Coordinates of C-alpha atoms in Angstrom, one line a residue:
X1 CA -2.8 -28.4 12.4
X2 CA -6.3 -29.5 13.0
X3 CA -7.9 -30.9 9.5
X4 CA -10.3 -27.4 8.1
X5 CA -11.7 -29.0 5.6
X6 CA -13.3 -31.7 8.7
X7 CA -14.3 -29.1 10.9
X8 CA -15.7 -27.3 8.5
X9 CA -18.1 -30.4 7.8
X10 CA -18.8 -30.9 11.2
X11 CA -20.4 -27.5 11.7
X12 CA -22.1 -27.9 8.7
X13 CA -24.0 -30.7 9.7
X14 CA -24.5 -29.3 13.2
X15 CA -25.9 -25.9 12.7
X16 CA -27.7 -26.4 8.9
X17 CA -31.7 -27.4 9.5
X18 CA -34.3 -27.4 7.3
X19 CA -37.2 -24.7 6.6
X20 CA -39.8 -24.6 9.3
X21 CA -42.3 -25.7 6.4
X22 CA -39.7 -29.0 5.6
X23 CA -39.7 -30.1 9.2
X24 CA -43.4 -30.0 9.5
X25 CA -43.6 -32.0 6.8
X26 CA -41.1 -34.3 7.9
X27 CA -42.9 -34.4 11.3
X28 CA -46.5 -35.1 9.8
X29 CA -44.9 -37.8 7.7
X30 CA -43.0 -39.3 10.6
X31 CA -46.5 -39.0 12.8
X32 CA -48.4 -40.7 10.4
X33 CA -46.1 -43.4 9.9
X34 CA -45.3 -44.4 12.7
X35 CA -49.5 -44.2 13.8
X36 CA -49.7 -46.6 10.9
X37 CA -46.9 -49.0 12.5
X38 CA -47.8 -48.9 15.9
X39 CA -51.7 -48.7 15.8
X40 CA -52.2 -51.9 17.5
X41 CA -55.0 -50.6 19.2
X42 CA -56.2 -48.2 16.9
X43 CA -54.6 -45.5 14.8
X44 CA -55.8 -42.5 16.2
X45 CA -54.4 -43.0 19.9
X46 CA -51.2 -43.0 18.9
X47 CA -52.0 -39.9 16.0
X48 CA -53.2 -38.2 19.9
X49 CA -49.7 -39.8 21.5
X50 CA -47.5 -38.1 18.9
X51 CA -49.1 -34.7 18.5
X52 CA -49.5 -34.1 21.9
X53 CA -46.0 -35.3 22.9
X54 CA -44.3 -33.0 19.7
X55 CA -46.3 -30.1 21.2
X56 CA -45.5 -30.5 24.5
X57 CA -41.8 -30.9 23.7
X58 CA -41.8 -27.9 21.7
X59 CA -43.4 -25.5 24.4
X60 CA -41.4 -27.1 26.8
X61 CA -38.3 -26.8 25.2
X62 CA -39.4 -22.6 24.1
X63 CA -39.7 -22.0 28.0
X64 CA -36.9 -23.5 29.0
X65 CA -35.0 -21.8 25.8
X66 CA -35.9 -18.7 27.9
X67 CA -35.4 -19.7 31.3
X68 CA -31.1 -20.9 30.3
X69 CA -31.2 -18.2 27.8
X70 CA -30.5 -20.9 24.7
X71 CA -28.8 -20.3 21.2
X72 CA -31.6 -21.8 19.6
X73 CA -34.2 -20.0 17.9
X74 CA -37.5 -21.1 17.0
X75 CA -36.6 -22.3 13.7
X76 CA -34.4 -24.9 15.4
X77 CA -36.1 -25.3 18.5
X78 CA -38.7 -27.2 16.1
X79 CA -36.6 -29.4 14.5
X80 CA -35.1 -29.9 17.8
X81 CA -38.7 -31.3 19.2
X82 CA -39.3 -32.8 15.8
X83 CA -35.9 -35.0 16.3
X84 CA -36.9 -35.9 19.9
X85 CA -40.0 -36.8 18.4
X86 CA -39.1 -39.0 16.2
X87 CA -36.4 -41.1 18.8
X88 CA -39.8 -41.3 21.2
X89 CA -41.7 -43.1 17.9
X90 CA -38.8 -45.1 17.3
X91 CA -38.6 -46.3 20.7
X92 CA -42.5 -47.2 20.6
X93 CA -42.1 -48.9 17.4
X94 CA -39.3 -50.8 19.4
X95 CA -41.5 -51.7 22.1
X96 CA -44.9 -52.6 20.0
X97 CA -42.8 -55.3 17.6
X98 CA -39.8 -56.3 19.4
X99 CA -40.3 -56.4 23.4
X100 CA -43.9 -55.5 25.0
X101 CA -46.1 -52.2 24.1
X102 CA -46.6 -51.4 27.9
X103 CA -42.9 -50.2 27.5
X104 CA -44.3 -46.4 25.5
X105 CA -44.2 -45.2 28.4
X106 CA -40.5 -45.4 28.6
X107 CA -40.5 -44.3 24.8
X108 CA -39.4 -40.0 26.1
X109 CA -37.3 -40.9 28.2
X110 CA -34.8 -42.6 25.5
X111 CA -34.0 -38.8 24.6
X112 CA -32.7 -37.8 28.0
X113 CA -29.2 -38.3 26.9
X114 CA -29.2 -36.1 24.2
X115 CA -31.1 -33.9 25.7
X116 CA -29.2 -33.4 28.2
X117 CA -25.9 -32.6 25.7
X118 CA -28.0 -30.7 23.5
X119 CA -29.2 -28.1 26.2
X120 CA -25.5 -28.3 27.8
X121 CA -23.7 -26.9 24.7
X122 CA -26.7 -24.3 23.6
X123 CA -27.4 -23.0 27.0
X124 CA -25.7 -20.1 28.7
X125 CA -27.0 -21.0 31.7
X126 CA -27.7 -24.9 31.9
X127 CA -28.3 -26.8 34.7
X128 CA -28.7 -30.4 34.9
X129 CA -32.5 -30.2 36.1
X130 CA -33.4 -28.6 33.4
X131 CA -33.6 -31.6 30.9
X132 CA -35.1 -33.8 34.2
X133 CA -37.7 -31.4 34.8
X134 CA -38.7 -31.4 31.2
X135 CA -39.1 -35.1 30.7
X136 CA -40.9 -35.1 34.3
X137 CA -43.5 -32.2 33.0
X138 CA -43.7 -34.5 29.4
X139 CA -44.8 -37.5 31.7
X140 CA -48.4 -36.8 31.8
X141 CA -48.9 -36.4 28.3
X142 CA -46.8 -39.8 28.1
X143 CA -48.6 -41.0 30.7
X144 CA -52.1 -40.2 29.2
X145 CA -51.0 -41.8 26.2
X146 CA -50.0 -45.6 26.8
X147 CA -51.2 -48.5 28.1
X148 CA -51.5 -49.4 31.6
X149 CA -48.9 -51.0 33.4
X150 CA -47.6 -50.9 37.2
X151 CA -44.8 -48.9 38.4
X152 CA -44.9 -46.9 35.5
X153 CA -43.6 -43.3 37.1
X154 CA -40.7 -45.4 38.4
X155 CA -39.6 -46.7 35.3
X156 CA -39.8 -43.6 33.3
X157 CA -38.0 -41.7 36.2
X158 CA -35.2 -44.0 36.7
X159 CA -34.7 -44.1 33.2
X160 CA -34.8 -40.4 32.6
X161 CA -32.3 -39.8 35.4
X162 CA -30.2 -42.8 34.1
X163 CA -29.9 -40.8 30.6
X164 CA -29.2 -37.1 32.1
X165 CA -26.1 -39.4 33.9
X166 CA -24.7 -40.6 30.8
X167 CA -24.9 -37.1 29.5
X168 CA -22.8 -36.4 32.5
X169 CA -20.2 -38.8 31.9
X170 CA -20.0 -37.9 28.4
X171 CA -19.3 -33.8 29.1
X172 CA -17.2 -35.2 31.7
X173 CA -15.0 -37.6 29.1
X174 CA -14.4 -34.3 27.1
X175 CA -13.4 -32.3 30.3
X176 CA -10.8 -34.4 31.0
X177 CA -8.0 -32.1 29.9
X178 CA -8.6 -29.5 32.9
X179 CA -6.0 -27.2 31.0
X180 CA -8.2 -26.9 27.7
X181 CA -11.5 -27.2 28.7
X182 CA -13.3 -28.4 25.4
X183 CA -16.5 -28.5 26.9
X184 CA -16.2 -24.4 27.9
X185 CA -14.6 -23.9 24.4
X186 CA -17.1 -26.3 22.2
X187 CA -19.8 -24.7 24.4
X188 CA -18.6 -20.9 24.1
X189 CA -18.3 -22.0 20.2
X190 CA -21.6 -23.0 20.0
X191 CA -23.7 -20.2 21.5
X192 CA -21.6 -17.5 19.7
X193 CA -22.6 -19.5 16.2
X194 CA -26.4 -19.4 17.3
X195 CA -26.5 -16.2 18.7
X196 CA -23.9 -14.3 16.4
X197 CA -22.0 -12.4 19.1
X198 CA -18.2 -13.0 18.7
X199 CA -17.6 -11.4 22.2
X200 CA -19.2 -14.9 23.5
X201 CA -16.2 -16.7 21.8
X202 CA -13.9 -14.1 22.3
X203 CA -14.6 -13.7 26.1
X204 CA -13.5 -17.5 26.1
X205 CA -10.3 -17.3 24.0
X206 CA -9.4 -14.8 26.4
X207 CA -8.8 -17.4 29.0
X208 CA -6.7 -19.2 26.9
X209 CA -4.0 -16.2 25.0
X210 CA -1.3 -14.9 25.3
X211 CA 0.4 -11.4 25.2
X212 CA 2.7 -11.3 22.4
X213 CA 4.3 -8.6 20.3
X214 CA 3.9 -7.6 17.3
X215 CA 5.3 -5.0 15.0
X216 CA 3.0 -2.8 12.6
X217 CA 4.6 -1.4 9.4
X218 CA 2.9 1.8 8.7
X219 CA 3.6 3.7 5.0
X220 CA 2.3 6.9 3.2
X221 CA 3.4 7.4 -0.1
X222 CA 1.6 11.0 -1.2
X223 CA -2.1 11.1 -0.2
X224 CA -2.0 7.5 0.7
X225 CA -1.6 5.1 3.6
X226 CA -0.5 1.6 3.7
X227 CA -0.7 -0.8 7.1
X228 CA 1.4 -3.8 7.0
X229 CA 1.0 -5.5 10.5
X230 CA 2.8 -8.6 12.0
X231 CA 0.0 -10.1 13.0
X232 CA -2.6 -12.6 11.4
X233 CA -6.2 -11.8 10.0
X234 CA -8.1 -15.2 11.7
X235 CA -9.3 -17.4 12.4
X236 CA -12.8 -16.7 11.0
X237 CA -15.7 -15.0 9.9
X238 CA -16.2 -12.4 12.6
X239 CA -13.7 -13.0 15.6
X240 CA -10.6 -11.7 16.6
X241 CA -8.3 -10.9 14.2
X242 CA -11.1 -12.0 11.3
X243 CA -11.8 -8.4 11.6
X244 CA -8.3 -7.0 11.5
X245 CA -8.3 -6.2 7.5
X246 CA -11.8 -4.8 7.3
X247 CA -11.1 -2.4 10.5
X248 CA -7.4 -1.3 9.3
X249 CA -9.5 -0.3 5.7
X250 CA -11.6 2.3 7.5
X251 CA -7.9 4.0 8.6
X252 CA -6.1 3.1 5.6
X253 CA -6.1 3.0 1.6
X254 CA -4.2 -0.6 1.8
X255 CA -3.8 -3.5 4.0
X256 CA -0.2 -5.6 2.9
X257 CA 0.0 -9.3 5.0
X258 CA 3.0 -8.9 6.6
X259 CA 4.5 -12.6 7.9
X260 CA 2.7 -14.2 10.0
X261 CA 0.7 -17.1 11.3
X262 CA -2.7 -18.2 13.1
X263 CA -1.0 -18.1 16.3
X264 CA -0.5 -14.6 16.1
X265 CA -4.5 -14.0 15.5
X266 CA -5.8 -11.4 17.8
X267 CA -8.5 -12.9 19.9
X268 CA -10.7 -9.4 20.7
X269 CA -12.5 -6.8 18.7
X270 CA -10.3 -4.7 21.7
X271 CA -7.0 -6.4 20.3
X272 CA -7.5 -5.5 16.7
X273 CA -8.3 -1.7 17.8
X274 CA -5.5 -1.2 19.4
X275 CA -3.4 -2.5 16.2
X276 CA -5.3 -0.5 13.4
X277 CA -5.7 3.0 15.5
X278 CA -1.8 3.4 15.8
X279 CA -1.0 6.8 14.6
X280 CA 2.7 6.4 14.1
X281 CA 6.0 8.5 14.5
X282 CA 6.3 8.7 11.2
X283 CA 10.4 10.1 9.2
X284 CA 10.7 11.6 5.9
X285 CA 12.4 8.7 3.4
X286 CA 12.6 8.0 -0.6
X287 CA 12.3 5.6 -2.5
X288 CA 15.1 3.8 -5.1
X289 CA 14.3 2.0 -7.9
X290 CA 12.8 -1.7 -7.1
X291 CA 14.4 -5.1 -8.4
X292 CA 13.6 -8.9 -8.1
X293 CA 15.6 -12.2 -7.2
X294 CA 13.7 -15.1 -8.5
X295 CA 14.4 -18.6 -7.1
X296 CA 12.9 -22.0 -7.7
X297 CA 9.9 -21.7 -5.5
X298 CA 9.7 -18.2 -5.0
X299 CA 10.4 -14.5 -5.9
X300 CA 11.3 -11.7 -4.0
X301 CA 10.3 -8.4 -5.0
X302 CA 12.3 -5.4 -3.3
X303 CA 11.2 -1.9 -2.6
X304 CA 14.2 -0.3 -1.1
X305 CA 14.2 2.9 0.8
X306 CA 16.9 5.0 2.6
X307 CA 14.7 3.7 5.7
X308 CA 13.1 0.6 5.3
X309 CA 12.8 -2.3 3.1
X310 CA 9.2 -3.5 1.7
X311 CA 9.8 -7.0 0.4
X312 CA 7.4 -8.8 -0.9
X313 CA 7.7 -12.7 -1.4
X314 CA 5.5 -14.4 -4.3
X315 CA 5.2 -18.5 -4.3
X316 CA 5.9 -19.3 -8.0
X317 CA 3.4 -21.8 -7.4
X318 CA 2.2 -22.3 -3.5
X319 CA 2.2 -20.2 -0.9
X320 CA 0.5 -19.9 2.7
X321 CA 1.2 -17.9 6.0
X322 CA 4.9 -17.5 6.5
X323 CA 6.2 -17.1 10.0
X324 CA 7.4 -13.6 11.4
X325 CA 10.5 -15.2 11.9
X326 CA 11.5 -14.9 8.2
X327 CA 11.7 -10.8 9.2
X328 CA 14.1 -11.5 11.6
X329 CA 16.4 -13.3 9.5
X330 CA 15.8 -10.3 6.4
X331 CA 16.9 -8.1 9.6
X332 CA 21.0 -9.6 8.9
X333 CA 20.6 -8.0 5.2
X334 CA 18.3 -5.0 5.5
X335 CA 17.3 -2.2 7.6
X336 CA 13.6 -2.1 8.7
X337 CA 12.2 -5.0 6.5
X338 CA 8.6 -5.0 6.1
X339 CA 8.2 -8.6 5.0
X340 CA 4.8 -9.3 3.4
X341 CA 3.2 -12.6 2.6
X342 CA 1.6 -12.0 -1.1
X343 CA -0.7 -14.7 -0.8
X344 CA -1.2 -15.1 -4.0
X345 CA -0.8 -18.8 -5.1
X346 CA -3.6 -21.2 -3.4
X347 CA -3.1 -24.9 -2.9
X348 CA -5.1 -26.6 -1.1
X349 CA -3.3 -28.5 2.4
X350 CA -0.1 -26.6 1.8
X351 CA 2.3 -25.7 4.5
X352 CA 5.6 -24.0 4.4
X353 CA 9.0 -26.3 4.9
X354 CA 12.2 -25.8 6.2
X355 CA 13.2 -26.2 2.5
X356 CA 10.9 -22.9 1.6
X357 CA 12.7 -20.7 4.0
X358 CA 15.5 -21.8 3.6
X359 CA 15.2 -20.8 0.0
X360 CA 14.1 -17.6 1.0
X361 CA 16.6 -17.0 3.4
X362 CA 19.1 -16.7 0.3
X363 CA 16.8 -14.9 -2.0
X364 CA 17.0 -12.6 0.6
X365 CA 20.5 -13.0 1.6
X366 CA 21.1 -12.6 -2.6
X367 CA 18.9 -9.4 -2.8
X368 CA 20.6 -7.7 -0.2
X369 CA 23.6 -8.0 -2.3
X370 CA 22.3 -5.9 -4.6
X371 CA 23.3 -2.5 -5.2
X372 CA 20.5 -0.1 -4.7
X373 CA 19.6 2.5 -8.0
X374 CA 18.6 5.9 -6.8
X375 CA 15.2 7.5 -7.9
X376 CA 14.7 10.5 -8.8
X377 CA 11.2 10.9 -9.6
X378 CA 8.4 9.2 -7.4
X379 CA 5.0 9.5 -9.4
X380 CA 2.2 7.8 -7.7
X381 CA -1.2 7.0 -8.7
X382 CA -4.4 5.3 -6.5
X383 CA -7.6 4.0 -7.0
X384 CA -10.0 1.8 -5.5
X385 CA -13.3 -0.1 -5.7
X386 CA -15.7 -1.7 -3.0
X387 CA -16.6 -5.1 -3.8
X388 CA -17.7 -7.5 -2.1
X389 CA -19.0 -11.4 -3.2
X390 CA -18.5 -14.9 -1.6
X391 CA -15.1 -14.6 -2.0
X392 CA -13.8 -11.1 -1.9
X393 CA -14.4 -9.6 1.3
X394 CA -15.1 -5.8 0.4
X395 CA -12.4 -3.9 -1.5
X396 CA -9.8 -3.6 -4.8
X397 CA -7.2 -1.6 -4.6
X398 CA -4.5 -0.2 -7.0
X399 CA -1.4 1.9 -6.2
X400 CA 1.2 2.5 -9.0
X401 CA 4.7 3.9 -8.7
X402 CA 6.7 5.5 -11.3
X403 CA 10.2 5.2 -10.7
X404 CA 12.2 8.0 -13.0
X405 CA 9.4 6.5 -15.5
X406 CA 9.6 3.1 -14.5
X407 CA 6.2 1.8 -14.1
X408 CA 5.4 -1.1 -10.8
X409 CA 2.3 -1.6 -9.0
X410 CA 0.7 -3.1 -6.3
X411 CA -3.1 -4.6 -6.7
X412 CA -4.5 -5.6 -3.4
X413 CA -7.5 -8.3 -3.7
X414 CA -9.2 -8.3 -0.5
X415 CA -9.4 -12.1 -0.2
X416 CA -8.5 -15.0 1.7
X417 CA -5.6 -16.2 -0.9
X418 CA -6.3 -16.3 -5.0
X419 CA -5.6 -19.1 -7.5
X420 CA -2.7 -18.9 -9.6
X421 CA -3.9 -19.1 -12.9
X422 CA -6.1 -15.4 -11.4
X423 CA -2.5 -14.3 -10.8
X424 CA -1.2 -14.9 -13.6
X425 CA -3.6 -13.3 -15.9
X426 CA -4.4 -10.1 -14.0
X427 CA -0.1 -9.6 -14.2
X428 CA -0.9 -10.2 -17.9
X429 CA -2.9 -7.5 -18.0
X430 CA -0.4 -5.1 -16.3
X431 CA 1.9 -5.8 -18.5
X432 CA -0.7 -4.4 -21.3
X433 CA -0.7 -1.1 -20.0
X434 CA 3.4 -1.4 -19.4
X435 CA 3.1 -1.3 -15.4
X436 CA 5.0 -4.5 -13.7
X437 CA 2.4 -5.7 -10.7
X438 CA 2.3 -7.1 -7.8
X439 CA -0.7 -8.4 -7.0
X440 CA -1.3 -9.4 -3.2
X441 CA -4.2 -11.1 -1.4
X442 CA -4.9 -9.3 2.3
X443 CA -5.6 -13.3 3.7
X444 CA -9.0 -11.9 5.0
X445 CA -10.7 -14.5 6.8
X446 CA -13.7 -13.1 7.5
X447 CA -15.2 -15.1 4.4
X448 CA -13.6 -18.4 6.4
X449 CA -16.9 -20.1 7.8
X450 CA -19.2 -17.4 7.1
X451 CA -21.8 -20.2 6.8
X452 CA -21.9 -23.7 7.0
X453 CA -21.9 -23.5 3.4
X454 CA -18.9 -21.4 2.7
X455 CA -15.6 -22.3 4.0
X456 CA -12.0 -21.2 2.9
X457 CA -12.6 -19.9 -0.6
X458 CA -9.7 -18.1 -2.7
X459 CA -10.6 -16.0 -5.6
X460 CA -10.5 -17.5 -8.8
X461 CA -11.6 -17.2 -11.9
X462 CA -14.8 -16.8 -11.6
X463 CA -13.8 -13.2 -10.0
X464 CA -11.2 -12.6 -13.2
X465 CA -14.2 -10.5 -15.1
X466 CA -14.9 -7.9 -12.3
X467 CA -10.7 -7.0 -10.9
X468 CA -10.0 -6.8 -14.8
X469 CA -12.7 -4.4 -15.3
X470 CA -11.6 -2.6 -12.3
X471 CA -8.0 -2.7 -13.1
X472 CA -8.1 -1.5 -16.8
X473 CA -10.4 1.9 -15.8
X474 CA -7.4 2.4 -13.3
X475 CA -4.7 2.1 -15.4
X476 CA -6.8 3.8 -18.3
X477 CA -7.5 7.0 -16.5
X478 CA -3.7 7.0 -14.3
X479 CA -3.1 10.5 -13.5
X480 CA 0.3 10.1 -11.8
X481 CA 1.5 13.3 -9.4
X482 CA 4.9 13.6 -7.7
X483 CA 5.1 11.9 -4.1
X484 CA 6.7 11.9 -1.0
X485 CA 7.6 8.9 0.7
X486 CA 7.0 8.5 5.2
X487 CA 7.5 5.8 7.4
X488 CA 7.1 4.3 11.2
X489 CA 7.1 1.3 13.1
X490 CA 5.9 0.4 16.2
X491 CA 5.5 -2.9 18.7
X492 CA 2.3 -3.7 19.7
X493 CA 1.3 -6.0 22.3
X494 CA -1.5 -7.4 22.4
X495 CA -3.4 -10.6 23.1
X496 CA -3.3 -13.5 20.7
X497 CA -4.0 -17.6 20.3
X498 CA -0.2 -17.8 20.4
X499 CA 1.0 -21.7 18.8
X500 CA 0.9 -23.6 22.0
X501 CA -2.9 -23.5 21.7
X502 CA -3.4 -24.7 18.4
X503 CA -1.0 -27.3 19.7
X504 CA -3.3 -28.2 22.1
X505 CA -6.4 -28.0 20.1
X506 CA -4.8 -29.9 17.2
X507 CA -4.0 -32.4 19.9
X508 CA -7.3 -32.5 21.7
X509 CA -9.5 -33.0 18.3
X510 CA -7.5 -36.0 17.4
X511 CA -7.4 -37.2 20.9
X512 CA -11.2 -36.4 22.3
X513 CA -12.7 -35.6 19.0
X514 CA -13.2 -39.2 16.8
X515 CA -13.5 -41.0 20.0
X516 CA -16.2 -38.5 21.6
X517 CA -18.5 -39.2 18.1
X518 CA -18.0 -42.6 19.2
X519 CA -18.8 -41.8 22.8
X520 CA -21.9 -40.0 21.6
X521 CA -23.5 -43.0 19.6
X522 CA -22.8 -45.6 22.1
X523 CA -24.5 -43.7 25.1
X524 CA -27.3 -42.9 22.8
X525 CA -27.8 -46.1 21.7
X526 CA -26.6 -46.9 25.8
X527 CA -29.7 -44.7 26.6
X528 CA -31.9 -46.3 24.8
X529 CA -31.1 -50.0 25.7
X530 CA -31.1 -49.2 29.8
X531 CA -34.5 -47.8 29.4
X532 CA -35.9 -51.1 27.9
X533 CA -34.2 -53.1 30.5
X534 CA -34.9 -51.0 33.0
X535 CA -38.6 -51.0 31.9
X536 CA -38.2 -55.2 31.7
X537 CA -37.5 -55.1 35.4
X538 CA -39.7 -52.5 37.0
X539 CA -42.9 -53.1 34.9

């Protein structure tokens, strides 16, 4: 799978700039540093060069913002211009001490290159005489600005086009895999980051899914409803599936992660509607009495009902998504498994082996061995909390199950996985108040990437004070009534990211992705040196 922990860096460096107050700074500094350098023939031309060139670019660059309806708002549209800004005193600097001053009037057009990239993947509508007509309307300012020379227009123009045709080449490297299409998926990325509308994403994941079924687990025991679908709650923040646990909440008291994977994320708001909105043929069942198998890596925890099966797996000390295949194989020993993930034991980089199901495979096989133990009695009792912090996504919630007095629970953290050591010591205090829990993460992943700042982040901890709190006023004020037990299952189809995409993906980032930051600093620096020899020739 593609490396998080790298992506998530290199969307931190692309989309975090500073405070508009930090970049004029910067841009003051940079302008009267580089006056100081390069004031061969007096400081305050080139104060006059730089402040008139930084305003132009940013008014040009806020029109044409407009004009191909950009991502960028006016915050970065600055330090956009500011950046250009300081390439164009850089390439003076260049020409003033290493080759000959009457080649500043080159200087903006050492920018077209990234320019031309930069207005590419931000633009909805880009064209590729946007960035030439903006480095053709900078020209006079340039132009006013530097010293005289002959053939001046034709250098700066030849070198302007030359850098809008390496930014060509280079969005045509990445486009190279007609089938994937980085370029309309980096691009469709980019613009629904800047703007914040998942449907611009979404629209292009569309392209690229596929229709696969899925079955949803529906639940009510007494007053209360429990969803358990097949499908996954990714990839992050706010699309697809990302929204899948907070919009089955607003339907239901608690969300269970059945097995699954990222290839079964849902790649529409549409898609995870048409999941959470089921109403369900639901049958009259009971419950028996619950029981565990433990095994080295794992435990299974076992619900049994005279219709369906809830199983819960818990990694003793790792675990991560596990396929919807493992409910095919619990299919040979029960009837109507609902197989759910616990998610409750974070490590960082794990994935699940052939070893790991195969161990569960015979917990399960072992379990299903088991005689079942009628109950008599259901009690339930529910309660829940919003909460919401960088971590856990918006809800706590707590349903406990007397069986003919025996007390089990299940506490649902609303989080993208929890430590182990968290685990541990919330079961602790279950066991305080004589109830045996289960306590399950809903692998929300709307937290994943909800800033540049915050990626994947399990609870912990640091979260132990607040669930406690919450848990102990439960189990305090439990008021258990007699219950009733219904079920229903249906298949769903609906569009998802399906595995052969990640695949590809995976395969693409390590192919294109490396090389194309290469790519991207040699035609920069490419940019750069054709513009000065380009200048050598004509001038």
């Amino acid at each position: 799978m593609i490396d998080e922990k790298l992506l998530e860096k290199f969307y931190s460096k692309i989309f975090s700039v500073p405070k508009k107050r930090v970049s004029i700074a910067i841009g003051v500094t940079s302008i009267i540093l580089a006056s100081y350098l390069n004031g061969i023939s007096g400081k305050s031309f080139f104060v006059m060069r730089y402040f008139f060139i930084g305003l132009a670019l940013i008014i040009l660059l806020l029109i044409f913002g407009k004009l191909l309806e950009s991502g960028f708002n006016s915050r970065r549209t600055f330090f956009l211009a500011l950046f250009f800004l300081i390439l164009i005193e850089i390439a003076d600097i260049i020409a003033i001490h290493l080759t000959n001053p009457d080649y500043i009037i080159i200087s903006p057009s050492v920018v077209a290159f990234i320019l031309t990239v930069a207005l590419y993947f931000t633009s909805k509508k880009f064209s590729y005489s946007a960035p030439l007509i903006i480095l053709l309307v900078l020209y006079p300012v340039d132009y006013i600005f530097s010293f005289s020379a002959p053939h001046r227009t034709l250098a700066y123009t030849i070198s302007t086009i030359a850098g809008i045709f390496f930014g060509h080449l280079f969005i045509k490297y990445l486009g190279r895999d007609e089938e994937l299409r980085i370029p309309e998926l980096l691009r469709s990325f980019v613009l629904y980051w800047l703007k914040g509308l998942p449907e611009i994403f979404e629209n292009t994941l569309k392209k690229f899914s596929r229709i696969h079924t899925g079955r949803v687990h529906l639940i009510k025991i007494g007053k209360w409803s429990i969803i358990a679908p097949e499908f996954h709650p990714g990839p992050f923040r706010d699309i697809g599936g990302a929204k899948l646990v907070n919009e089955a909440l607003k339907y239901h008291s608690m969300f269970l992660h059945a097995v699954s994977t990222h290839s079964t994320n849902p790649v529409s708001r549409e898609d995870v509607d048409r999941i959470v909105k089921i109403e369900g043929d639901y049958e009259n069942t009971s419950f028996m009495k619950p029981y565990t198998v433990s095994g080295k890596n794992f435990m299974l925890k076992v619900y049994p009902a005279e219709d369906f099966t809830l199983l819960i797996i818990h990694g003793k000390e790792r675990i991560d998504d596990i396929p919807q295949e493992i409910r095919l194989m619990a299919e040979k020993f029960f009837r109507n498994p609902v197989v759910i993930d616990a998610h409750n034991a974070y490590m960082s980089r794990y994935q699940i082996s052939p070893e790991d199901l195969t161990e569960i495979y015979f917990l399960m096989e072992k379990a299903g061995k088991k005689p079942r133990k009628k109950c008599n009695e259901l009690k339930v009792y529910y309660s829940s909390m919003d909460y919401e912090n960088e971590r856990i996504c918006g809800k706590l919630a707590l349903l406990v199950m007397s069986f003919d007095g025996e007390l089990h629970g299940i506490l649902m953290i609303d989080s993208n996985n929890m430590e182990k050591v968290l685990r541990d010591y919330l079961a602790d205090v279950g066991r305080e108040y004589g109830v045996e829990l289960d306590i399950v993460t809903t692998d929300n992943h709307s937290k994943t990437g909800i800033s540049p700042k915050i990626g994947y982040m399990p609870a912990n901890l640091e979260d132990a004070e607040i669930i406690e709190s919450f848990l102990k006023k439960a189990l305090e004020n439990m008021d258990l009534e007699t219950a009733g037990v219904l079920y229903s299952s249906e298949d769903v189809q609906v569009r998802t990211m399906g595995e052969e995409f990640f695949k590809k993906m995976d395969f693409a980032f390590r192919k294109y992705g490396e090389s194309g930051l290469y790519l991207f600093g040699v035609f920069s620096a490419l940019n750069y040196i054709i513009s000065f020899i380009l200048a050598g020739i004509i001038l």
